mmCIF file with all atom_site columns, C-alpha atoms in Angstrom:
data_model
loop_
_atom_site.group_PDB
_atom_site.id
_atom_site.type_symbol
_atom_site.label_atom_id
_atom_site.label_alt_id
_atom_site.label_comp_id
_atom_site.label_asym_id
_atom_site.label_entity_id
_atom_site.label_seq_id
_atom_site.pdbx_PDB_ins_code
_atom_site.Cartn_x
_atom_site.Cartn_y
_atom_site.Cartn_z
_atom_site.occupancy
_atom_site.B_iso_or_equiv
_atom_site.pdbx_formal_charge
_atom_site.auth_seq_id
_atom_site.auth_comp_id
_atom_site.auth_asym_id
_atom_site.auth_atom_id
_atom_site.pdbx_PDB_model_num
ATOM 1   C CA . GLU A 1 1   ? 21.926 80.185  45.956 1.00 0.00 ? 145 GLU A CA 1
ATOM 2   C CA . THR A 1 2   ? 23.975 78.212  43.560 1.00 0.00 ? 146 THR A CA 1
ATOM 3   C CA . GLY A 1 3   ? 26.692 76.772  45.794 1.00 0.00 ? 147 GLY A CA 1
ATOM 4   C CA . VAL A 1 4   ? 29.394 78.256  43.704 1.00 0.00 ? 148 VAL A CA 1
ATOM 5   C CA . THR A 1 5   ? 30.631 81.701  44.921 1.00 0.00 ? 149 THR A CA 1
ATOM 6   C CA . GLN A 1 6   ? 33.115 84.140  43.274 1.00 0.00 ? 150 GLN A CA 1
ATOM 7   C CA . THR A 1 7   ? 35.045 87.050  44.503 1.00 0.00 ? 151 THR A CA 1
ATOM 8   C CA . PRO A 1 8   ? 35.132 89.876  43.548 1.00 0.00 ? 152 PRO A CA 1
ATOM 9   C CA . ARG A 1 9   ? 32.095 90.393  41.772 1.00 0.00 ? 153 ARG A CA 1
ATOM 10  C CA . HIS A 1 10  ? 33.527 93.590  40.011 1.00 0.00 ? 154 HIS A CA 1
ATOM 11  C CA . LEU A 1 11  ? 37.196 94.448  39.141 1.00 0.00 ? 155 LEU A CA 1
ATOM 12  C CA . VAL A 1 12  ? 38.759 97.332  37.398 1.00 0.00 ? 156 VAL A CA 1
ATOM 13  C CA . MET A 1 13  ? 42.421 96.965  36.723 1.00 0.00 ? 157 MET A CA 1
ATOM 14  C CA . GLY A 1 14  ? 45.133 98.613  34.628 1.00 0.00 ? 158 GLY A CA 1
ATOM 15  C CA . MET A 1 15  ? 47.204 96.695  32.130 1.00 0.00 ? 159 MET A CA 1
ATOM 16  C CA . THR A 1 16  ? 50.212 96.618  34.376 1.00 0.00 ? 160 THR A CA 1
ATOM 17  C CA . ASN A 1 17  ? 48.367 95.280  37.447 1.00 0.00 ? 161 ASN A CA 1
ATOM 18  C CA . LYS A 1 18  ? 48.298 91.870  38.967 1.00 0.00 ? 162 LYS A CA 1
ATOM 19  C CA . LYS A 1 19  ? 45.086 90.564  40.478 1.00 0.00 ? 163 LYS A CA 1
ATOM 20  C CA . SER A 1 20  ? 43.367 87.304  41.138 1.00 0.00 ? 164 SER A CA 1
ATOM 21  C CA . LEU A 1 21  ? 39.980 85.955  40.988 1.00 0.00 ? 165 LEU A CA 1
ATOM 22  C CA . LYS A 1 22  ? 38.603 83.539  43.227 1.00 0.00 ? 166 LYS A CA 1
ATOM 23  C CA . CYS A 1 23  ? 36.082 80.692  43.071 1.00 0.00 ? 167 CYS A CA 1
ATOM 24  C CA . GLU A 1 24  ? 34.558 78.389  45.789 1.00 0.00 ? 168 GLU A CA 1
ATOM 25  C CA . GLN A 1 25  ? 32.240 75.626  45.552 1.00 0.00 ? 169 GLN A CA 1
ATOM 26  C CA . HIS A 1 26  ? 30.208 73.903  48.324 1.00 0.00 ? 170 HIS A CA 1
ATOM 27  C CA . LEU A 1 27  ? 28.700 71.107  46.375 1.00 0.00 ? 171 LEU A CA 1
ATOM 28  C CA . GLY A 1 28  ? 31.385 68.381  46.789 1.00 0.00 ? 172 GLY A CA 1
ATOM 29  C CA . HIS A 1 29  ? 32.169 68.417  43.126 1.00 0.00 ? 173 HIS A CA 1
ATOM 30  C CA . ASN A 1 30  ? 35.418 67.118  41.647 1.00 0.00 ? 174 ASN A CA 1
ATOM 31  C CA . ALA A 1 31  ? 35.518 69.017  38.589 1.00 0.00 ? 175 ALA A CA 1
ATOM 32  C CA . MET A 1 32  ? 35.948 73.012  38.265 1.00 0.00 ? 176 MET A CA 1
ATOM 33  C CA . TYR A 1 33  ? 36.041 75.203  35.066 1.00 0.00 ? 177 TYR A CA 1
ATOM 34  C CA . TRP A 1 34  ? 36.888 78.764  34.121 1.00 0.00 ? 178 TRP A CA 1
ATOM 35  C CA . TYR A 1 35  ? 34.772 80.518  31.441 1.00 0.00 ? 179 TYR A CA 1
ATOM 36  C CA . LYS A 1 36  ? 35.000 83.878  29.551 1.00 0.00 ? 180 LYS A CA 1
ATOM 37  C CA . GLN A 1 37  ? 31.827 85.553  28.495 1.00 0.00 ? 181 GLN A CA 1
ATOM 38  C CA . SER A 1 38  ? 32.211 88.728  26.429 1.00 0.00 ? 182 SER A CA 1
ATOM 39  C CA . ALA A 1 39  ? 29.481 90.962  25.038 1.00 0.00 ? 183 ALA A CA 1
ATOM 40  C CA . LYS A 1 40  ? 27.711 89.279  21.895 1.00 0.00 ? 184 LYS A CA 1
ATOM 41  C CA . LYS A 1 41  ? 29.857 86.355  22.047 1.00 0.00 ? 185 LYS A CA 1
ATOM 42  C CA . PRO A 1 42  ? 29.380 82.701  23.103 1.00 0.00 ? 186 PRO A CA 1
ATOM 43  C CA . LEU A 1 43  ? 30.400 81.560  26.580 1.00 0.00 ? 187 LEU A CA 1
ATOM 44  C CA . GLU A 1 44  ? 33.870 80.438  25.999 1.00 0.00 ? 188 GLU A CA 1
ATOM 45  C CA . LEU A 1 45  ? 35.698 77.453  28.041 1.00 0.00 ? 189 LEU A CA 1
ATOM 46  C CA . MET A 1 46  ? 39.126 78.512  29.313 1.00 0.00 ? 190 MET A CA 1
ATOM 47  C CA . PHE A 1 47  ? 40.345 75.875  31.665 1.00 0.00 ? 191 PHE A CA 1
ATOM 48  C CA . VAL A 1 48  ? 39.044 72.548  33.354 1.00 0.00 ? 192 VAL A CA 1
ATOM 49  C CA . TYR A 1 49  ? 40.353 70.960  36.480 1.00 0.00 ? 193 TYR A CA 1
ATOM 50  C CA . ASN A 1 50  ? 39.691 67.555  37.645 1.00 0.00 ? 194 ASN A CA 1
ATOM 51  C CA . PHE A 1 51  ? 40.680 66.505  41.110 1.00 0.00 ? 195 PHE A CA 1
ATOM 52  C CA . LYS A 1 52  ? 43.016 69.397  41.214 1.00 0.00 ? 196 LYS A CA 1
ATOM 53  C CA . GLU A 1 53  ? 44.824 68.680  37.959 1.00 0.00 ? 197 GLU A CA 1
ATOM 54  C CA . GLN A 1 54  ? 44.570 70.649  34.994 1.00 0.00 ? 198 GLN A CA 1
ATOM 55  C CA . THR A 1 55  ? 42.943 68.652  32.144 1.00 0.00 ? 199 THR A CA 1
ATOM 56  C CA . GLU A 1 56  ? 42.278 71.340  29.581 1.00 0.00 ? 200 GLU A CA 1
ATOM 57  C CA . ASN A 1 57  ? 43.686 74.560  28.511 1.00 0.00 ? 201 ASN A CA 1
ATOM 58  C CA . ASN A 1 58  ? 41.536 76.080  25.697 1.00 0.00 ? 202 ASN A CA 1
ATOM 59  C CA . SER A 1 59  ? 44.569 78.011  24.021 1.00 0.00 ? 203 SER A CA 1
ATOM 60  C CA . VAL A 1 60  ? 44.344 80.567  26.724 1.00 0.00 ? 204 VAL A CA 1
ATOM 61  C CA . PRO A 1 61  ? 47.041 83.361  26.644 1.00 0.00 ? 205 PRO A CA 1
ATOM 62  C CA . SER A 1 62  ? 49.607 82.932  29.484 1.00 0.00 ? 206 SER A CA 1
ATOM 63  C CA . ARG A 1 63  ? 48.676 86.146  30.936 1.00 0.00 ? 207 ARG A CA 1
ATOM 64  C CA . PHE A 1 64  ? 45.963 84.233  32.609 1.00 0.00 ? 208 PHE A CA 1
ATOM 65  C CA . SER A 1 65  ? 47.193 81.714  34.975 1.00 0.00 ? 209 SER A CA 1
ATOM 66  C CA . PRO A 1 66  ? 44.893 79.285  36.728 1.00 0.00 ? 210 PRO A CA 1
ATOM 67  C CA . GLU A 1 67  ? 45.568 77.450  40.093 1.00 0.00 ? 211 GLU A CA 1
ATOM 68  C CA . CYS A 1 68  ? 43.486 74.817  41.884 1.00 0.00 ? 212 CYS A CA 1
ATOM 69  C CA . PRO A 1 69  ? 44.858 73.967  45.385 1.00 0.00 ? 213 PRO A CA 1
ATOM 70  C CA . ASN A 1 70  ? 42.027 71.673  46.156 1.00 0.00 ? 214 ASN A CA 1
ATOM 71  C CA . SER A 1 71  ? 38.779 70.616  44.784 1.00 0.00 ? 215 SER A CA 1
ATOM 72  C CA . SER A 1 72  ? 36.755 73.254  46.331 1.00 0.00 ? 216 SER A CA 1
ATOM 73  C CA . HIS A 1 73  ? 38.781 76.180  45.337 1.00 0.00 ? 217 HIS A CA 1
ATOM 74  C CA . LEU A 1 74  ? 39.843 77.727  41.929 1.00 0.00 ? 218 LEU A CA 1
ATOM 75  C CA . PHE A 1 75  ? 41.927 80.902  41.312 1.00 0.00 ? 219 PHE A CA 1
ATOM 76  C CA . LEU A 1 76  ? 42.606 82.760  38.095 1.00 0.00 ? 220 LEU A CA 1
ATOM 77  C CA . HIS A 1 77  ? 45.620 84.900  38.472 1.00 0.00 ? 221 HIS A CA 1
ATOM 78  C CA . LEU A 1 78  ? 45.764 87.913  35.889 1.00 0.00 ? 222 LEU A CA 1
ATOM 79  C CA . HIS A 1 79  ? 48.852 89.872  34.940 1.00 0.00 ? 223 HIS A CA 1
ATOM 80  C CA . THR A 1 80  ? 49.343 92.283  32.096 1.00 0.00 ? 224 THR A CA 1
ATOM 81  C CA . LEU A 1 81  ? 45.969 92.082  30.724 1.00 0.00 ? 225 LEU A CA 1
ATOM 82  C CA . GLN A 1 82  ? 44.716 93.807  27.551 1.00 0.00 ? 226 GLN A CA 1
ATOM 83  C CA . PRO A 1 83  ? 41.532 95.942  27.276 1.00 0.00 ? 227 PRO A CA 1
ATOM 84  C CA . GLU A 1 84  ? 39.959 93.134  25.216 1.00 0.00 ? 228 GLU A CA 1
ATOM 85  C CA . ASP A 1 85  ? 40.217 90.808  28.221 1.00 0.00 ? 229 ASP A CA 1
ATOM 86  C CA . SER A 1 86  ? 37.483 92.848  29.769 1.00 0.00 ? 230 SER A CA 1
ATOM 87  C CA . ALA A 1 87  ? 34.479 90.455  30.152 1.00 0.00 ? 231 ALA A CA 1
ATOM 88  C CA . LEU A 1 88  ? 32.529 88.301  32.541 1.00 0.00 ? 232 LEU A CA 1
ATOM 89  C CA . TYR A 1 89  ? 34.451 85.570  34.031 1.00 0.00 ? 233 TYR A CA 1
ATOM 90  C CA . LEU A 1 90  ? 32.502 82.578  35.129 1.00 0.00 ? 234 LEU A CA 1
ATOM 91  C CA . CYS A 1 91  ? 33.537 79.840  37.350 1.00 0.00 ? 235 CYS A CA 1
ATOM 92  C CA . ALA A 1 92  ? 31.571 76.517  37.314 1.00 0.00 ? 236 ALA A CA 1
ATOM 93  C CA . SER A 1 93  ? 31.821 72.997  39.168 1.00 0.00 ? 237 SER A CA 1
ATOM 94  C CA . SER A 1 94  ? 30.386 69.730  38.216 1.00 0.00 ? 238 SER A CA 1
ATOM 95  C CA . PRO A 1 95  ? 30.611 66.018  39.168 1.00 0.00 ? 239 PRO A CA 1
ATOM 96  C CA . GLN A 1 96  ? 32.764 64.256  36.917 1.00 0.00 ? 240 GLN A CA 1
ATOM 97  C CA . ARG A 1 97  ? 30.015 62.497  35.266 1.00 0.00 ? 241 ARG A CA 1
ATOM 98  C CA . GLU A 1 98  ? 28.742 63.276  31.692 1.00 0.00 ? 242 GLU A CA 1
ATOM 99  C CA . GLU A 1 99  ? 25.107 63.264  32.500 1.00 0.00 ? 243 GLU A CA 1
ATOM 100 C CA . TYR A 1 100 ? 25.523 66.092  35.324 1.00 0.00 ? 244 TYR A CA 1
ATOM 101 C CA . GLU A 1 101 ? 25.253 69.500  34.497 1.00 0.00 ? 245 GLU A CA 1
ATOM 102 C CA . GLN A 1 102 ? 27.866 72.224  35.276 1.00 0.00 ? 246 GLN A CA 1
ATOM 103 C CA . TYR A 1 103 ? 26.821 74.748  38.294 1.00 0.00 ? 247 TYR A CA 1
ATOM 104 C CA . PHE A 1 104 ? 27.783 78.263  37.533 1.00 0.00 ? 248 PHE A CA 1
ATOM 105 C CA . GLY A 1 105 ? 29.055 81.016  39.967 1.00 0.00 ? 249 GLY A CA 1
ATOM 106 C CA . PRO A 1 106 ? 27.748 84.649  39.611 1.00 0.00 ? 250 PRO A CA 1
ATOM 107 C CA . GLY A 1 107 ? 30.902 85.771  37.864 1.00 0.00 ? 251 GLY A CA 1
ATOM 108 C CA . THR A 1 108 ? 33.415 88.500  38.183 1.00 0.00 ? 252 THR A CA 1
ATOM 109 C CA . ARG A 1 109 ? 32.731 91.447  35.815 1.00 0.00 ? 253 ARG A CA 1
ATOM 110 C CA . LEU A 1 110 ? 36.263 92.592  34.760 1.00 0.00 ? 254 LEU A CA 1
ATOM 111 C CA . THR A 1 111 ? 37.323 95.835  33.226 1.00 0.00 ? 255 THR A CA 1
ATOM 112 C CA . VAL A 1 112 ? 40.736 96.382  32.044 1.00 0.00 ? 256 VAL A CA 1
ATOM 113 C CA . THR A 1 113 ? 41.778 100.049 31.629 1.00 0.00 ? 257 THR A CA 1
ATOM 114 C CA . GLY B 2 1   ? 35.276 71.845  15.150 1.00 0.00 ? 258 GLY B CA 1
ATOM 115 C CA . GLN B 2 2   ? 31.933 72.646  16.585 1.00 0.00 ? 259 GLN B CA 1
ATOM 116 C CA . ASN B 2 3   ? 29.394 75.402  15.478 1.00 0.00 ? 260 ASN B CA 1
ATOM 117 C CA . ILE B 2 4   ? 26.167 76.357  17.417 1.00 0.00 ? 261 ILE B CA 1
ATOM 118 C CA . ASP B 2 5   ? 23.645 78.426  15.948 1.00 0.00 ? 262 ASP B CA 1
ATOM 119 C CA . GLN B 2 6   ? 20.614 80.066  17.571 1.00 0.00 ? 263 GLN B CA 1
ATOM 120 C CA . PRO B 2 7   ? 18.608 83.039  16.963 1.00 0.00 ? 264 PRO B CA 1
ATOM 121 C CA . THR B 2 8   ? 19.918 86.320  18.620 1.00 0.00 ? 265 THR B CA 1
ATOM 122 C CA . GLU B 2 9   ? 16.415 87.548  19.970 1.00 0.00 ? 266 GLU B CA 1
ATOM 123 C CA . MET B 2 10  ? 12.732 86.529  20.368 1.00 0.00 ? 267 MET B CA 1
ATOM 124 C CA . THR B 2 11  ? 9.700  88.409  21.888 1.00 0.00 ? 268 THR B CA 1
ATOM 125 C CA . ALA B 2 12  ? 6.579  86.714  23.166 1.00 0.00 ? 269 ALA B CA 1
ATOM 126 C CA . THR B 2 13  ? 3.631  87.652  25.091 1.00 0.00 ? 270 THR B CA 1
ATOM 127 C CA . GLU B 2 14  ? 2.848  86.428  28.725 1.00 0.00 ? 271 GLU B CA 1
ATOM 128 C CA . GLY B 2 15  ? 0.990  83.242  28.673 1.00 0.00 ? 272 GLY B CA 1
ATOM 129 C CA . ALA B 2 16  ? 1.904  82.340  25.180 1.00 0.00 ? 273 ALA B CA 1
ATOM 130 C CA . ILE B 2 17  ? 4.279  79.355  24.015 1.00 0.00 ? 274 ILE B CA 1
ATOM 131 C CA . VAL B 2 18  ? 7.677  80.143  22.445 1.00 0.00 ? 275 VAL B CA 1
ATOM 132 C CA . GLN B 2 19  ? 10.135 77.650  20.835 1.00 0.00 ? 276 GLN B CA 1
ATOM 133 C CA . ILE B 2 20  ? 13.789 78.338  20.655 1.00 0.00 ? 277 ILE B CA 1
ATOM 134 C CA . ASN B 2 21  ? 15.868 76.498  18.033 1.00 0.00 ? 278 ASN B CA 1
ATOM 135 C CA . CYS B 2 22  ? 19.464 75.445  18.169 1.00 0.00 ? 279 CYS B CA 1
ATOM 136 C CA . THR B 2 23  ? 21.243 73.870  15.276 1.00 0.00 ? 280 THR B CA 1
ATOM 137 C CA . TYR B 2 24  ? 24.762 72.426  15.652 1.00 0.00 ? 281 TYR B CA 1
ATOM 138 C CA . GLN B 2 25  ? 27.618 70.880  13.849 1.00 0.00 ? 282 GLN B CA 1
ATOM 139 C CA . THR B 2 26  ? 30.121 68.945  15.712 1.00 0.00 ? 283 THR B CA 1
ATOM 140 C CA . SER B 2 27  ? 32.734 66.260  15.182 1.00 0.00 ? 284 SER B CA 1
ATOM 141 C CA . GLY B 2 28  ? 31.053 63.510  17.250 1.00 0.00 ? 285 GLY B CA 1
ATOM 142 C CA . PHE B 2 29  ? 28.189 64.307  19.524 1.00 0.00 ? 286 PHE B CA 1
ATOM 143 C CA . ASN B 2 30  ? 27.867 63.614  23.120 1.00 0.00 ? 287 ASN B CA 1
ATOM 144 C CA . GLY B 2 31  ? 25.044 65.500  24.558 1.00 0.00 ? 288 GLY B CA 1
ATOM 145 C CA . LEU B 2 32  ? 23.315 68.946  24.550 1.00 0.00 ? 289 LEU B CA 1
ATOM 146 C CA . PHE B 2 33  ? 22.413 71.237  27.308 1.00 0.00 ? 290 PHE B CA 1
ATOM 147 C CA . TRP B 2 34  ? 20.013 74.253  27.575 1.00 0.00 ? 291 TRP B CA 1
ATOM 148 C CA . TYR B 2 35  ? 20.834 76.978  30.250 1.00 0.00 ? 292 TYR B CA 1
ATOM 149 C CA . GLN B 2 36  ? 19.068 79.930  31.237 1.00 0.00 ? 293 GLN B CA 1
ATOM 150 C CA . GLN B 2 37  ? 20.812 83.284  32.256 1.00 0.00 ? 294 GLN B CA 1
ATOM 151 C CA . HIS B 2 38  ? 19.188 86.199  33.540 1.00 0.00 ? 295 HIS B CA 1
ATOM 152 C CA . ALA B 2 39  ? 20.868 89.647  32.889 1.00 0.00 ? 296 ALA B CA 1
ATOM 153 C CA . GLY B 2 40  ? 23.830 90.097  35.517 1.00 0.00 ? 297 GLY B CA 1
ATOM 154 C CA . GLU B 2 41  ? 23.403 86.487  36.899 1.00 0.00 ? 298 GLU B CA 1
ATOM 155 C CA . ALA B 2 42  ? 24.879 82.837  36.561 1.00 0.00 ? 299 ALA B CA 1
ATOM 156 C CA . PRO B 2 43  ? 23.699 80.499  33.927 1.00 0.00 ? 300 PRO B CA 1
ATOM 157 C CA . THR B 2 44  ? 21.335 77.942  35.453 1.00 0.00 ? 301 THR B CA 1
ATOM 158 C CA . PHE B 2 45  ? 20.692 74.619  34.016 1.00 0.00 ? 302 PHE B CA 1
ATOM 159 C CA . LEU B 2 46  ? 17.265 73.824  32.312 1.00 0.00 ? 303 LEU B CA 1
ATOM 160 C CA . SER B 2 47  ? 17.647 70.466  30.505 1.00 0.00 ? 304 SER B CA 1
ATOM 161 C CA . TYR B 2 48  ? 20.044 67.746  29.115 1.00 0.00 ? 305 TYR B CA 1
ATOM 162 C CA . ASN B 2 49  ? 19.320 65.650  25.967 1.00 0.00 ? 306 ASN B CA 1
ATOM 163 C CA . VAL B 2 50  ? 21.541 62.618  24.960 1.00 0.00 ? 307 VAL B CA 1
ATOM 164 C CA . LEU B 2 51  ? 19.061 60.587  22.964 1.00 0.00 ? 308 LEU B CA 1
ATOM 165 C CA . ASP B 2 52  ? 16.396 61.536  20.439 1.00 0.00 ? 309 ASP B CA 1
ATOM 166 C CA . GLY B 2 53  ? 13.137 62.959  21.467 1.00 0.00 ? 310 GLY B CA 1
ATOM 167 C CA . LEU B 2 54  ? 11.449 64.971  23.832 1.00 0.00 ? 311 LEU B CA 1
ATOM 168 C CA . GLU B 2 55  ? 12.314 65.729  27.649 1.00 0.00 ? 312 GLU B CA 1
ATOM 169 C CA . GLU B 2 56  ? 9.481  67.451  29.618 1.00 0.00 ? 313 GLU B CA 1
ATOM 170 C CA . LYS B 2 57  ? 10.067 69.324  32.858 1.00 0.00 ? 314 LYS B CA 1
ATOM 171 C CA . GLY B 2 58  ? 7.266  71.281  33.907 1.00 0.00 ? 315 GLY B CA 1
ATOM 172 C CA . ARG B 2 59  ? 6.754  74.349  31.635 1.00 0.00 ? 316 ARG B CA 1
ATOM 173 C CA . PHE B 2 60  ? 9.804  73.673  30.011 1.00 0.00 ? 317 PHE B CA 1
ATOM 174 C CA . SER B 2 61  ? 10.677 70.881  27.296 1.00 0.00 ? 318 SER B CA 1
ATOM 175 C CA . SER B 2 62  ? 13.529 70.253  25.095 1.00 0.00 ? 319 SER B CA 1
ATOM 176 C CA . PHE B 2 63  ? 13.849 68.147  21.965 1.00 0.00 ? 320 PHE B CA 1
ATOM 177 C CA . LEU B 2 64  ? 16.775 66.648  20.161 1.00 0.00 ? 321 LEU B CA 1
ATOM 178 C CA . SER B 2 65  ? 17.401 65.172  16.701 1.00 0.00 ? 322 SER B CA 1
ATOM 179 C CA . ARG B 2 66  ? 20.762 63.933  16.565 1.00 0.00 ? 323 ARG B CA 1
ATOM 180 C CA . SER B 2 67  ? 20.432 63.049  12.830 1.00 0.00 ? 324 SER B CA 1
ATOM 181 C CA . LYS B 2 68  ? 19.430 66.586  12.024 1.00 0.00 ? 325 LYS B CA 1
ATOM 182 C CA . GLY B 2 69  ? 21.818 68.504  14.496 1.00 0.00 ? 326 GLY B CA 1
ATOM 183 C CA . TYR B 2 70  ? 18.836 70.171  15.741 1.00 0.00 ? 327 TYR B CA 1
ATOM 184 C CA . SER B 2 71  ? 17.266 70.894  19.341 1.00 0.00 ? 328 SER B CA 1
ATOM 185 C CA . TYR B 2 72  ? 14.700 73.326  20.580 1.00 0.00 ? 329 TYR B CA 1
ATOM 186 C CA . LEU B 2 73  ? 13.488 74.402  23.857 1.00 0.00 ? 330 LEU B CA 1
ATOM 187 C CA . LEU B 2 74  ? 9.874  74.984  24.348 1.00 0.00 ? 331 LEU B CA 1
ATOM 188 C CA . LEU B 2 75  ? 8.433  77.256  27.078 1.00 0.00 ? 332 LEU B CA 1
ATOM 189 C CA . LYS B 2 76  ? 4.822  77.120  27.858 1.00 0.00 ? 333 LYS B CA 1
ATOM 190 C CA . GLU B 2 77  ? 2.488  79.326  29.785 1.00 0.00 ? 334 GLU B CA 1
ATOM 191 C CA . LEU B 2 78  ? 5.296  82.274  29.572 1.00 0.00 ? 335 LEU B CA 1
ATOM 192 C CA . GLN B 2 79  ? 5.590  84.379  32.689 1.00 0.00 ? 336 GLN B CA 1
ATOM 193 C CA . MET B 2 80  ? 7.581  87.705  32.798 1.00 0.00 ? 337 MET B CA 1
ATOM 194 C CA . LYS B 2 81  ? 10.337 86.055  34.810 1.00 0.00 ? 338 LYS B CA 1
ATOM 195 C CA . ASP B 2 82  ? 11.111 84.111  31.921 1.00 0.00 ? 339 ASP B CA 1
ATOM 196 C CA . SER B 2 83  ? 12.666 86.938  30.132 1.00 0.00 ? 340 SER B CA 1
ATOM 197 C CA . ALA B 2 84  ? 16.310 85.864  29.976 1.00 0.00 ? 341 ALA B CA 1
ATOM 198 C CA . SER B 2 85  ? 18.777 84.400  27.720 1.00 0.00 ? 342 SER B CA 1
ATOM 199 C CA . TYR B 2 86  ? 18.608 80.872  26.588 1.00 0.00 ? 343 TYR B CA 1
ATOM 200 C CA . LEU B 2 87  ? 21.987 79.127  25.869 1.00 0.00 ? 344 LEU B CA 1
ATOM 201 C CA . CYS B 2 88  ? 22.400 76.060  23.877 1.00 0.00 ? 345 CYS B CA 1
ATOM 202 C CA . ALA B 2 89  ? 25.562 74.074  24.532 1.00 0.00 ? 346 ALA B CA 1
ATOM 203 C CA . VAL B 2 90  ? 26.904 70.910  23.073 1.00 0.00 ? 347 VAL B CA 1
ATOM 204 C CA . SER B 2 91  ? 29.731 68.488  24.210 1.00 0.00 ? 348 SER B CA 1
ATOM 205 C CA . GLY B 2 92  ? 31.444 66.592  21.487 1.00 0.00 ? 349 GLY B CA 1
ATOM 206 C CA . LEU B 2 93  ? 32.427 62.834  21.517 1.00 0.00 ? 350 LEU B CA 1
ATOM 207 C CA . ASN B 2 94  ? 35.940 63.627  20.520 1.00 0.00 ? 351 ASN B CA 1
ATOM 208 C CA . THR B 2 95  ? 36.414 66.588  23.074 1.00 0.00 ? 352 THR B CA 1
ATOM 209 C CA . GLY B 2 96  ? 35.000 65.032  26.019 1.00 0.00 ? 353 GLY B CA 1
ATOM 210 C CA . PHE B 2 97  ? 31.996 65.566  27.911 1.00 0.00 ? 354 PHE B CA 1
ATOM 211 C CA . GLN B 2 98  ? 33.339 68.435  30.204 1.00 0.00 ? 355 GLN B CA 1
ATOM 212 C CA . LYS B 2 99  ? 34.286 70.695  27.171 1.00 0.00 ? 356 LYS B CA 1
ATOM 213 C CA . LEU B 2 100 ? 31.055 72.401  26.533 1.00 0.00 ? 357 LEU B CA 1
ATOM 214 C CA . VAL B 2 101 ? 30.654 74.734  23.446 1.00 0.00 ? 358 VAL B CA 1
ATOM 215 C CA . PHE B 2 102 ? 27.980 77.258  23.719 1.00 0.00 ? 359 PHE B CA 1
ATOM 216 C CA . GLY B 2 103 ? 25.906 79.027  21.400 1.00 0.00 ? 360 GLY B CA 1
ATOM 217 C CA . THR B 2 104 ? 25.709 82.911  21.555 1.00 0.00 ? 361 THR B CA 1
ATOM 218 C CA . GLY B 2 105 ? 22.224 82.589  23.275 1.00 0.00 ? 362 GLY B CA 1
ATOM 219 C CA . THR B 2 106 ? 18.778 83.700  22.571 1.00 0.00 ? 363 THR B CA 1
ATOM 220 C CA . ARG B 2 107 ? 17.552 86.808  24.387 1.00 0.00 ? 364 ARG B CA 1
ATOM 221 C CA . LEU B 2 108 ? 13.857 86.074  25.208 1.00 0.00 ? 365 LEU B CA 1
ATOM 222 C CA . LEU B 2 109 ? 11.653 89.222  26.017 1.00 0.00 ? 366 LEU B CA 1
ATOM 223 C CA . VAL B 2 110 ? 8.293  88.380  27.493 1.00 0.00 ? 367 VAL B CA 1
ATOM 224 C CA . SER B 2 111 ? 5.750  91.282  27.454 1.00 0.00 ? 368 SER B CA 1
ATOM 225 C CA . PRO B 2 112 ? 2.441  91.672  29.363 1.00 0.00 ? 369 PRO B CA 1
#
């Protein structure tokens, strides 16, 4: 058990749909992250939140909209996605100290049809 | 920018020792992480190196040479459960410790 949960675990959506991914961490961390993991590509950082404030947007298209209502919850709102957005979306959290690792959730496997 | 290179796939035998290499180029180096990821599961932390040298943790050890932009993960007494992908990740001094850049991962297959 990692302490970071994500729902749903699997999602299939059409290009015109709107859906949201949810992440919750039970570790008392102040930083949360969204990553994208595509087949045969490196894990790619999308967004970073510290104390509910977005501090990093790694040039992510606006069809991905993050939301962090508190330090324990993180959402990724999806709309008008493209088939190339199909990937594993991983959430992570960490203490806000550089010597600490990031703890990952199990991910949401997204398929855009 | 930052670039991380590691072999795509390696094979080894149960009980053996395997070394997974990682080379990196960064505009300022902060630290290097190794993660293990089993198929369909979350990456889990293995080690963190910020200074040159070897960090040992049970069957796993990680080495860093900042001057050479080089790290390796050493796995001893391999077990079947060690079959997984091993991800090397670097944080850059100029981009901040939270912005990890990952390699594509090395898929390790352990056979009986």
